[in-house]
mmCIF file of C-alpha atoms and ligand atoms in Angstrom:
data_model
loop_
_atom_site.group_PDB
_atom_site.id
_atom_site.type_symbol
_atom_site.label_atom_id
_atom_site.label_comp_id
_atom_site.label_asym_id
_atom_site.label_seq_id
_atom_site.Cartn_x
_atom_site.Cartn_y
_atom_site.Cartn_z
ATOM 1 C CA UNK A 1 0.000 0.000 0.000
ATOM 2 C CA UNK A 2 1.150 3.205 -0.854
ATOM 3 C CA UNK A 3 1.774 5.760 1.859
ATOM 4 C CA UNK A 4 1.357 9.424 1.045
ATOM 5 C CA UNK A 5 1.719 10.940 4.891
ATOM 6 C CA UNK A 6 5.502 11.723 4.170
ATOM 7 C CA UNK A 7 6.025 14.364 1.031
ATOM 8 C CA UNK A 8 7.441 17.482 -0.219
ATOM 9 C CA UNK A 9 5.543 19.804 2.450
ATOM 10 C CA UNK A 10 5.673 17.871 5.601
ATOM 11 C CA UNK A 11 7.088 19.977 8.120
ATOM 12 C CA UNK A 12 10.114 18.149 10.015
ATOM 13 C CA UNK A 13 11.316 18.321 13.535
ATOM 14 C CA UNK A 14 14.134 16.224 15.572
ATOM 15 C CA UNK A 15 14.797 15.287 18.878
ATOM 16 C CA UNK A 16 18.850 15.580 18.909
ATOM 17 C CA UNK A 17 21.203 13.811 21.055
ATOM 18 C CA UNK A 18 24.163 11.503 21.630
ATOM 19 C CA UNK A 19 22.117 8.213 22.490
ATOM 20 C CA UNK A 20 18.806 8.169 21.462
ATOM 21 C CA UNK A 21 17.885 4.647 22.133
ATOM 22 C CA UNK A 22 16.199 4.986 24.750
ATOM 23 C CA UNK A 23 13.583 8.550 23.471
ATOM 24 C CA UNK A 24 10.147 8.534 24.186
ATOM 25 C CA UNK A 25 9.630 11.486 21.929
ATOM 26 C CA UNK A 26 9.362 10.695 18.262
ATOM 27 C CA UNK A 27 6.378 8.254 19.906
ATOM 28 C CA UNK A 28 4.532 10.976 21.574
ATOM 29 C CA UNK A 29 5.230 13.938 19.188
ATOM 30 C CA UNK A 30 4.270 11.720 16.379
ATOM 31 C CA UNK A 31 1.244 10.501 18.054
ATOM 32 C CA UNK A 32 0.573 14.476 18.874
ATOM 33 C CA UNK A 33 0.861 14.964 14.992
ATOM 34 C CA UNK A 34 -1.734 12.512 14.033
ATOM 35 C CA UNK A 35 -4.283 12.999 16.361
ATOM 36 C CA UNK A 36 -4.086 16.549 15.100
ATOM 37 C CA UNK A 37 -4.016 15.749 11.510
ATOM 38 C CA UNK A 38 -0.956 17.397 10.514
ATOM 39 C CA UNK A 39 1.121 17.519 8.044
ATOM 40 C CA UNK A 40 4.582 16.812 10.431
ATOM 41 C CA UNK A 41 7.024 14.242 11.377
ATOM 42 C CA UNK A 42 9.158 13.672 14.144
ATOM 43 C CA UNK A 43 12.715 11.722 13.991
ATOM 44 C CA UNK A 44 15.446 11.174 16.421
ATOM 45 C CA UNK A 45 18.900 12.205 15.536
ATOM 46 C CA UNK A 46 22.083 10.611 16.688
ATOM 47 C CA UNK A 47 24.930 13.126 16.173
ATOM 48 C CA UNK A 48 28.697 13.003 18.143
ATOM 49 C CA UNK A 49 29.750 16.168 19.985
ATOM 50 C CA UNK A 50 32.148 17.125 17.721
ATOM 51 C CA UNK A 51 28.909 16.840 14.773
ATOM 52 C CA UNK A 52 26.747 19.332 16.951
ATOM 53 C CA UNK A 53 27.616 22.884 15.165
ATOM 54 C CA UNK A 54 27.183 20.730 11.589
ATOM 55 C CA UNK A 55 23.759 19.013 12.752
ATOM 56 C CA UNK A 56 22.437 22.383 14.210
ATOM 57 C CA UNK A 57 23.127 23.826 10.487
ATOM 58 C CA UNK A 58 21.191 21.217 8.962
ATOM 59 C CA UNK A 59 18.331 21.442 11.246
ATOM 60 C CA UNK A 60 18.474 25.310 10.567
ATOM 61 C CA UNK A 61 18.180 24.787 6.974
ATOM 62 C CA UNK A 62 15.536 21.786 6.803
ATOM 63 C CA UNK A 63 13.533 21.392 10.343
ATOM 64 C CA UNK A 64 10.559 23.645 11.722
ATOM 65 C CA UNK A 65 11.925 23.036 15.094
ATOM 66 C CA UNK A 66 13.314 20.544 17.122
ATOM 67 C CA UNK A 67 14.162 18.980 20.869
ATOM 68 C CA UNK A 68 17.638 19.040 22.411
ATOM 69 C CA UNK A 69 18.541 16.343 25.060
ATOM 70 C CA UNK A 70 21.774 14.978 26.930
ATOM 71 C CA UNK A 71 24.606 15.864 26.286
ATOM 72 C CA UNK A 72 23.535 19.018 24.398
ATOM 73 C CA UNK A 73 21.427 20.757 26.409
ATOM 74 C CA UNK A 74 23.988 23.433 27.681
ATOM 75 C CA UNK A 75 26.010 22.904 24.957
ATOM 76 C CA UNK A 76 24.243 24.040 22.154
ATOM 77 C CA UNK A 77 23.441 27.651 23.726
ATOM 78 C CA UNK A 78 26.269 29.519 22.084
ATOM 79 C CA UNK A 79 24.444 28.250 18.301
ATOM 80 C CA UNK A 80 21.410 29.676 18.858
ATOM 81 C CA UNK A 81 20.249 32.868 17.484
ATOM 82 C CA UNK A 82 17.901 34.069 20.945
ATOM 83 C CA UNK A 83 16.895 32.086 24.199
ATOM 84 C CA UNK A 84 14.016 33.267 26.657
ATOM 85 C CA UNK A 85 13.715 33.597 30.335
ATOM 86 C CA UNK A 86 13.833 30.554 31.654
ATOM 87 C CA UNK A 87 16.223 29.422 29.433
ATOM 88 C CA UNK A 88 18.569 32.091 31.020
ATOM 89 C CA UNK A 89 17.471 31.369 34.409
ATOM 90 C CA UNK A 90 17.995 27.793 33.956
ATOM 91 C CA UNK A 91 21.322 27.756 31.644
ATOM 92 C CA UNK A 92 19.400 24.661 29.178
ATOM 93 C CA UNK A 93 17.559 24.135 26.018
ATOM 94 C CA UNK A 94 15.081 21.483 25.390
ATOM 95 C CA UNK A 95 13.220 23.540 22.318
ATOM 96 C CA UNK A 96 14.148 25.009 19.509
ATOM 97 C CA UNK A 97 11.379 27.189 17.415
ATOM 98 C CA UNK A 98 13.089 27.871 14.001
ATOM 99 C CA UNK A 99 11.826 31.046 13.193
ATOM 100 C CA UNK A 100 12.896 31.774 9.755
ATOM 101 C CA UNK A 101 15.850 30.805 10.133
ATOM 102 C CA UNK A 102 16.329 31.895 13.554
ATOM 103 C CA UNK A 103 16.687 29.527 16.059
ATOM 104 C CA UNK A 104 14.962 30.185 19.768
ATOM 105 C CA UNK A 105 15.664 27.903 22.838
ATOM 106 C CA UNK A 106 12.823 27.393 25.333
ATOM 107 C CA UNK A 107 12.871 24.764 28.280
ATOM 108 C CA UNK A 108 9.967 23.065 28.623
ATOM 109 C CA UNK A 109 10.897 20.311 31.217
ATOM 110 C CA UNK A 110 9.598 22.655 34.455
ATOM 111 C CA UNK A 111 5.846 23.988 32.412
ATOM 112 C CA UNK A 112 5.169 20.238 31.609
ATOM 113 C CA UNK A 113 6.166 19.578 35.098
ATOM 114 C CA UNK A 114 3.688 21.829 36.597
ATOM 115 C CA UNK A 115 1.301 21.231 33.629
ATOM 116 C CA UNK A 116 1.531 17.592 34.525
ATOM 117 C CA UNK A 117 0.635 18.930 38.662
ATOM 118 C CA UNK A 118 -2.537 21.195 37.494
ATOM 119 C CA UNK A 119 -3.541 18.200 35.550
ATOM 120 C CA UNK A 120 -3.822 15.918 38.323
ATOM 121 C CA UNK A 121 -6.175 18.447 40.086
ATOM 122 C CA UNK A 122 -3.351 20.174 42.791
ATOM 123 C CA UNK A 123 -2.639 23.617 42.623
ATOM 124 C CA UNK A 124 0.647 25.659 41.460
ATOM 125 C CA UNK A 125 0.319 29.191 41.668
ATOM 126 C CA UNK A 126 2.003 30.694 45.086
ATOM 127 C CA UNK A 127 2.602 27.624 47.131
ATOM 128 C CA UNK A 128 5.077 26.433 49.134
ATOM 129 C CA UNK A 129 6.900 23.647 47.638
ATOM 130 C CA UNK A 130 9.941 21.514 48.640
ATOM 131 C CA UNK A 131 12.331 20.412 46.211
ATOM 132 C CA UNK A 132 14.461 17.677 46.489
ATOM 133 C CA UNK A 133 17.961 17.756 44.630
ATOM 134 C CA UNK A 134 19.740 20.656 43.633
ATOM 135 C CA UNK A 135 20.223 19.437 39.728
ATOM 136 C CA UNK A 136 18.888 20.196 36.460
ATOM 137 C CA UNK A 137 15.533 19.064 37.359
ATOM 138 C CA UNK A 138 15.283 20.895 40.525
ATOM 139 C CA UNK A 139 16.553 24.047 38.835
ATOM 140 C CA UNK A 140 13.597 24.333 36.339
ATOM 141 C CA UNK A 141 11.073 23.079 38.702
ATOM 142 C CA UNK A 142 12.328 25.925 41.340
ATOM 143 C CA UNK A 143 11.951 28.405 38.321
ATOM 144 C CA UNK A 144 8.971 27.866 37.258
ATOM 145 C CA UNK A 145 7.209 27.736 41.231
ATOM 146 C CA UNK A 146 8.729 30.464 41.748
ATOM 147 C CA UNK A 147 7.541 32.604 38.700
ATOM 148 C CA UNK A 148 3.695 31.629 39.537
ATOM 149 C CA UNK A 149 5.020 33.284 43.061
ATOM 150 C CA UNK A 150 5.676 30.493 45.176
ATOM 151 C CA UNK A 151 8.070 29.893 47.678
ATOM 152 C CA UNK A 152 10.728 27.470 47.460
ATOM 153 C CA UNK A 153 12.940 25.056 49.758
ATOM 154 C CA UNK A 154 15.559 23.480 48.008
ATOM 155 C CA UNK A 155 16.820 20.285 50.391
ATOM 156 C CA UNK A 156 19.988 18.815 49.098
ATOM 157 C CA UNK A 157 22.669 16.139 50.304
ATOM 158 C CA UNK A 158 25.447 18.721 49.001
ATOM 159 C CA UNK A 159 24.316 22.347 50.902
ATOM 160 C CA UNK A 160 27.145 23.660 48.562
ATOM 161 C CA UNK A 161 25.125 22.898 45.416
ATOM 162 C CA UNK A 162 21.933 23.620 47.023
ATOM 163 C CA UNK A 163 23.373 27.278 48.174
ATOM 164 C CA UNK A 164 24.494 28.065 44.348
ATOM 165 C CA UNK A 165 21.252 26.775 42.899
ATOM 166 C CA UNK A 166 19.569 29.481 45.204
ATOM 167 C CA UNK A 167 21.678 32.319 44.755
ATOM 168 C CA UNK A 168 21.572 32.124 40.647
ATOM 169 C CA UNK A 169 17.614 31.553 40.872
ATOM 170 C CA UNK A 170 17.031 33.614 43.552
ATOM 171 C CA UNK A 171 18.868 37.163 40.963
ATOM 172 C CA UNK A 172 16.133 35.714 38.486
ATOM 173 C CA UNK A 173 13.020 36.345 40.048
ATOM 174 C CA UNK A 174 11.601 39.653 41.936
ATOM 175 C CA UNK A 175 12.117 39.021 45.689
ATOM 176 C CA UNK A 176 13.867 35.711 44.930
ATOM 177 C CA UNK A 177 15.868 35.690 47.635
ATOM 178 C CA UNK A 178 13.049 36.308 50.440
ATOM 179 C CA UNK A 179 11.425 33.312 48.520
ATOM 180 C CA UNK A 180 14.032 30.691 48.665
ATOM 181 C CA UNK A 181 15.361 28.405 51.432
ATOM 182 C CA UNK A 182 17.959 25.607 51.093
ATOM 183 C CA UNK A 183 18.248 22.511 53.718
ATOM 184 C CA UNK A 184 19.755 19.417 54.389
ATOM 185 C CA UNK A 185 18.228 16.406 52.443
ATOM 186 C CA UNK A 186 18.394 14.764 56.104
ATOM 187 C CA UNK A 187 17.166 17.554 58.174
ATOM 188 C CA UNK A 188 14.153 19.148 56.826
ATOM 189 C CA UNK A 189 12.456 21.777 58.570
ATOM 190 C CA UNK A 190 9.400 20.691 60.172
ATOM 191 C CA UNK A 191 6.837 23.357 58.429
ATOM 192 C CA UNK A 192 3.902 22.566 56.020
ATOM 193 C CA UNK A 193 4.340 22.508 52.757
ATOM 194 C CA UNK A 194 1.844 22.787 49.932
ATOM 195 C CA UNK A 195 3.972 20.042 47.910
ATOM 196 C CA UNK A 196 6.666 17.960 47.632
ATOM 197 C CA UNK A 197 8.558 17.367 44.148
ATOM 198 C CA UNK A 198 11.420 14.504 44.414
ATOM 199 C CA UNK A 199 13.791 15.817 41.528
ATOM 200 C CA UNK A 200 16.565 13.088 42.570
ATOM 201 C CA UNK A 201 16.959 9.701 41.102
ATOM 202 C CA UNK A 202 15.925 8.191 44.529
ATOM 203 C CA UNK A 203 13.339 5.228 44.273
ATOM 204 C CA UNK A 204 14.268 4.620 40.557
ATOM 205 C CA UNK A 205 14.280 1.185 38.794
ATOM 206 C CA UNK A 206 16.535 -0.998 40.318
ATOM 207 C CA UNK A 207 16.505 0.581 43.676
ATOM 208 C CA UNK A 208 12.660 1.099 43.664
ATOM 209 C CA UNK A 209 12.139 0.115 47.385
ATOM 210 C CA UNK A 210 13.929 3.959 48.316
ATOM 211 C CA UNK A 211 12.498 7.059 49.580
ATOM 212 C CA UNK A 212 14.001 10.478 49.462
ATOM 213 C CA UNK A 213 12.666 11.151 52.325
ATOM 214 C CA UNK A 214 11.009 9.687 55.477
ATOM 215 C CA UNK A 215 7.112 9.258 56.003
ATOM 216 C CA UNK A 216 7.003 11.925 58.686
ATOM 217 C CA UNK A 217 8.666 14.442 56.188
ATOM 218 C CA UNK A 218 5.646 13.093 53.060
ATOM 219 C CA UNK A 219 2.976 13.484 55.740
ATOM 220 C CA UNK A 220 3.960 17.835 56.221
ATOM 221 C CA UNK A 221 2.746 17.879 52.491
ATOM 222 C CA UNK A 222 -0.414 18.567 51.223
ATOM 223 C CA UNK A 223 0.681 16.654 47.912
ATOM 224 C CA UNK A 224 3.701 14.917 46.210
ATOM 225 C CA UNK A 225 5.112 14.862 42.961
ATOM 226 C CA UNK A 226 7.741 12.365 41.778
ATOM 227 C CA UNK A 227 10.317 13.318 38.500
ATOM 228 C CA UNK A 228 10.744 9.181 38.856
ATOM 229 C CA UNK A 229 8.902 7.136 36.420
ATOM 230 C CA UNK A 230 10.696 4.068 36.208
ATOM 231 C CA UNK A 231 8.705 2.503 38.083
ATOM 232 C CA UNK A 232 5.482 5.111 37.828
ATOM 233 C CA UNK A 233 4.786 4.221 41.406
ATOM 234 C CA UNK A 234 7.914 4.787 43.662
ATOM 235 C CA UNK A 235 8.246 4.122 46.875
ATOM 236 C CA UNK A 236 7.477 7.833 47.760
ATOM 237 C CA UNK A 237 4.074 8.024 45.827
ATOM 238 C CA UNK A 238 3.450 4.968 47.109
ATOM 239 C CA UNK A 239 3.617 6.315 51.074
ATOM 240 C CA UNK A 240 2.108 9.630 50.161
ATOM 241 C CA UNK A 241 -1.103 7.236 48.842
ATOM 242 C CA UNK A 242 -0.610 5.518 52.301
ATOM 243 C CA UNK A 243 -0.912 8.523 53.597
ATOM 244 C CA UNK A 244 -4.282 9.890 51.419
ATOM 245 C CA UNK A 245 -2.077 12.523 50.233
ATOM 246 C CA UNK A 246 -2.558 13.166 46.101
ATOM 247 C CA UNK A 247 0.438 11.753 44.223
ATOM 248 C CA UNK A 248 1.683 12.929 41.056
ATOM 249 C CA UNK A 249 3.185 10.886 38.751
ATOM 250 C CA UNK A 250 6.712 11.919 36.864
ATOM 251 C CA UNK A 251 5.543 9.873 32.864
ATOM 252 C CA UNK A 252 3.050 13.423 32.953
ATOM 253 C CA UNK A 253 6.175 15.520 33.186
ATOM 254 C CA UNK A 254 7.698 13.689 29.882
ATOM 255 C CA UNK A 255 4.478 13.722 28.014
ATOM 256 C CA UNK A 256 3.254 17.877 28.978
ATOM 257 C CA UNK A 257 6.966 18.899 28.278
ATOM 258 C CA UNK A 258 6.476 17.445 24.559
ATOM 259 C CA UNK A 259 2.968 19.328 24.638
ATOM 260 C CA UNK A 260 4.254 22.749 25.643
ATOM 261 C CA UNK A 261 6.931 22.208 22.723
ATOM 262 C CA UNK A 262 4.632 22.119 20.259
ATOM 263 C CA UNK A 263 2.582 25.128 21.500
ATOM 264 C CA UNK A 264 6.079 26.928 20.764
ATOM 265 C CA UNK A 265 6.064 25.280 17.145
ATOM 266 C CA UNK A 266 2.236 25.472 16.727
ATOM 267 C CA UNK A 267 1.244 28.315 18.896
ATOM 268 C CA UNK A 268 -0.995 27.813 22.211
ATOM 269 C CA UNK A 269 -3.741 25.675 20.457
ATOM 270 C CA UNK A 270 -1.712 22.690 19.535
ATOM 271 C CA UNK A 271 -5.001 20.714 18.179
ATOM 272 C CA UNK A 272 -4.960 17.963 20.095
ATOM 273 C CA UNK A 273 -8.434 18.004 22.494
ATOM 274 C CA UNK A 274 -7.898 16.917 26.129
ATOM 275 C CA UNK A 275 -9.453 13.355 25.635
ATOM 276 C CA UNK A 276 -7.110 12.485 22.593
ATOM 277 C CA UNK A 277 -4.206 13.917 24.713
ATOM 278 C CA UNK A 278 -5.110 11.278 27.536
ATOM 279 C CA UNK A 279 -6.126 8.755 24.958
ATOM 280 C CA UNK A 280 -2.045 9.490 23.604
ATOM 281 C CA UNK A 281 -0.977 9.357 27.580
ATOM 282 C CA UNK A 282 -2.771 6.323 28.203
ATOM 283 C CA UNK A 283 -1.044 4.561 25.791
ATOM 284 C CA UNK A 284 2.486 5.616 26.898
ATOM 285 C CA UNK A 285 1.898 4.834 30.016
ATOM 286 C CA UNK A 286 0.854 1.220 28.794
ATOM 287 C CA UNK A 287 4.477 1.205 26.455
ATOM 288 C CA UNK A 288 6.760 1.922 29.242
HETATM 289 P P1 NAP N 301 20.845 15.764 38.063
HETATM 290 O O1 NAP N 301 21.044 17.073 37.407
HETATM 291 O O2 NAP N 301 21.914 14.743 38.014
HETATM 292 O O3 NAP N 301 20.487 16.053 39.608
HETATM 293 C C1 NAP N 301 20.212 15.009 40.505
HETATM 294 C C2 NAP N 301 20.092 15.554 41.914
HETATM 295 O O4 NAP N 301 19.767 14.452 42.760
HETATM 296 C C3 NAP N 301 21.387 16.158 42.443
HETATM 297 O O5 NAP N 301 21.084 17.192 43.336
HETATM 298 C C4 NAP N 301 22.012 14.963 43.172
HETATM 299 O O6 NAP N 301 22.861 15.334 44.239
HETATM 300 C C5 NAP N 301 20.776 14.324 43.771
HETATM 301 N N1 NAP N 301 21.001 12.924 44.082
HETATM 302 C C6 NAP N 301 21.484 11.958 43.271
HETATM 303 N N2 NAP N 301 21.526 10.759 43.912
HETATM 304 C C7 NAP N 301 21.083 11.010 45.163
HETATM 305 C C8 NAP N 301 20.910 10.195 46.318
HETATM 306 N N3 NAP N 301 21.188 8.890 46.290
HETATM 307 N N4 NAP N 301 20.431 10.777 47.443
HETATM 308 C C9 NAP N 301 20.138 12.091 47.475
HETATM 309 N N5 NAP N 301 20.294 12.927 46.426
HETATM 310 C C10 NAP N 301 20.752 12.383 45.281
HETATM 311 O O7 NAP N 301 19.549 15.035 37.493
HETATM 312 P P2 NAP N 301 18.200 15.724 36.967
HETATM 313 O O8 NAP N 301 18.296 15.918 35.519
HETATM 314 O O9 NAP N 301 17.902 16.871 37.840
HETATM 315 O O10 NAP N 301 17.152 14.539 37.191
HETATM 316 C C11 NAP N 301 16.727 14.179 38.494
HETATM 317 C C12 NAP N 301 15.681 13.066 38.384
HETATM 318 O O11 NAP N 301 14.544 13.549 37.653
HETATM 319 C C13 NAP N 301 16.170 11.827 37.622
HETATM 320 O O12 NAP N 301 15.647 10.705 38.227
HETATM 321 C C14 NAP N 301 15.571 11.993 36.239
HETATM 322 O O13 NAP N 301 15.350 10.764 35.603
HETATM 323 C C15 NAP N 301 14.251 12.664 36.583
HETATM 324 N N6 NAP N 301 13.731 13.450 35.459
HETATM 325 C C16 NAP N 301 12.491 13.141 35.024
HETATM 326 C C17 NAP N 301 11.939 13.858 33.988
HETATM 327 C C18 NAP N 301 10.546 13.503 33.521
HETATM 328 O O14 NAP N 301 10.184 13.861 32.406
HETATM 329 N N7 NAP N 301 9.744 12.875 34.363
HETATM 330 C C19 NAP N 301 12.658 14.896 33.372
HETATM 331 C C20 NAP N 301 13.936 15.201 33.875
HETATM 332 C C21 NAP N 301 14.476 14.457 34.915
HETATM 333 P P3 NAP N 301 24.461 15.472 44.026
HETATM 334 O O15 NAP N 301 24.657 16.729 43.260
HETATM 335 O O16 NAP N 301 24.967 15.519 45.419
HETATM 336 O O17 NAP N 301 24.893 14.241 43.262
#
């Protein structure tokens, strides 16, 4: 049977990276792109770092956008032509919007994180959350609580880290620094918090019987969120359920950062209704 999907006007966009083995994108964007009838395609790139400049001119010349992931999320700032707020705040790129010609880096990991929160009924805008980890993850999720006016407490194993994440973020945002606290991963202050968001590798597959943190420290939360999704219920969601405390999965922060790409490439109507975008989710989750 013939297939006519792919021609001369299909729009192309990338996910680019060192080791791509493992993506979950071309699936979901290309899922994204036939629920919504359009005229698009999605492929991953493998490229070595010293192929990054030559790929980037390619994708310049040929793509309508693309992802960026490890090992070229920093590293492919100085080739692009503008980068917005966050992407300063944060120092990454996960999007790039070609413009014309003109490439724009967004991050989208920390709006499909809090997408992924809304979604699951909890609220975002000014709360209190606590962070765990002082990493990539943590950074964006810390910028993007604290731009819908939240507070923030970052609780690392290495204060060090922790103190540097808060003093960069903390020059971003009005008031940042009467907005951010850093602690000890092992002595948390014991305040309420509106919710907790695990950005450390704790509780992943094989060690899935961790927790970040203790059940006393899950129970001063009002609601958790796990970056883990290997296995979707870690050890941490799995106590905050114990506890009858909502708990977020992290597969919603992978699929809502590939949404809010394509409202970058698309604009904010990315024509995909809510039920087909769960339908698309559901089936993900089933993959993994
Ligand atoms: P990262 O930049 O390497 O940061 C990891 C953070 O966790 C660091 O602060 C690190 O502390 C801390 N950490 C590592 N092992 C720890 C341990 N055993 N105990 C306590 N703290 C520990 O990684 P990232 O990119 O932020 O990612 C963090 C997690 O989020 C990973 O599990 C990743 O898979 C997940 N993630 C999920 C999504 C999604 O779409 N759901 C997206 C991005 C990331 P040190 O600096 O002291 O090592």
């Amino acid at each position: 049977m013939l297939d006519r999907r792919i021609g001369a006007s299909t729009l192309r966009f990338a996910v680019l990276g060192e080791s791509l083995s493992h993506t979950w994108s071309p699936y979901i964007h290309n899922s994204l792109f036939l629920a919504a009838s359009r005229d698009a395609v999605y492929l991953p790139v493998t490229i070595g770092r010293d192929r990054l400049s030559s790929a980037v001119d390619v994708l310049r010349s040929c793509f309508a956008g693309f992802n960026v992931t490890i090992p070229y999320k920093e590293r492919i700032l100085p080739l692009l032509d503008e980068v917005d707020d966050a992407v300063r705040a944060c120092g990454a790129v996960n999007t790039v919007e070609n413009r014309e010609g003109k490439l724009i880096g967004h991050i989208t990991d920390g709006l499909g994180m809090l997408s992924a929160i809304d979604k699951g009924g909890v609220r975002t805008q000014s709360v209190r959350a606590l962070i765990l980890g002082a990493g990539g993850a943590a950074r964006v999720a810390g910028y993007e609580f604290l731009a819908r006016g939240g507070e923030v407490t970052f609780a690392a194993r290495d204060a060090q880290k922790a103190g540097q994440l808060c003093a960069e973020l903390s020059e971003t945002q009005q008031d940042g620094q009467a907005r951010i606290r850093i602690c000890k991963l092992d002595s948390i202050p014991q305040t309420a918090y509106d919710i907790l968001i695990n950005c450390t590798p704790v509780g992943m597959y094989p060690k899935t019987e961790e927790s970040p943190v203790t059940r006393d420290v899950v129970a001063q939360c009002r609601a958790v969120f796990d970056a883990v999704y290997n296995p979707r219920t870690t050890k941490l969601l799995a106590i905050a359920r114990e506890e009858g405390i909502p708990a977020i999965e992290g597969l919603g922060m992978l699929f809502h950062q590939a949404v809010e790409a394509q409202k970058f490439w698309f604009g904010p109507e990315i024509g995909v209704p809510e039920e087909a975008q769960l339908s698309i989710y559901r089936e993900l989750s089933a993959a993994l």
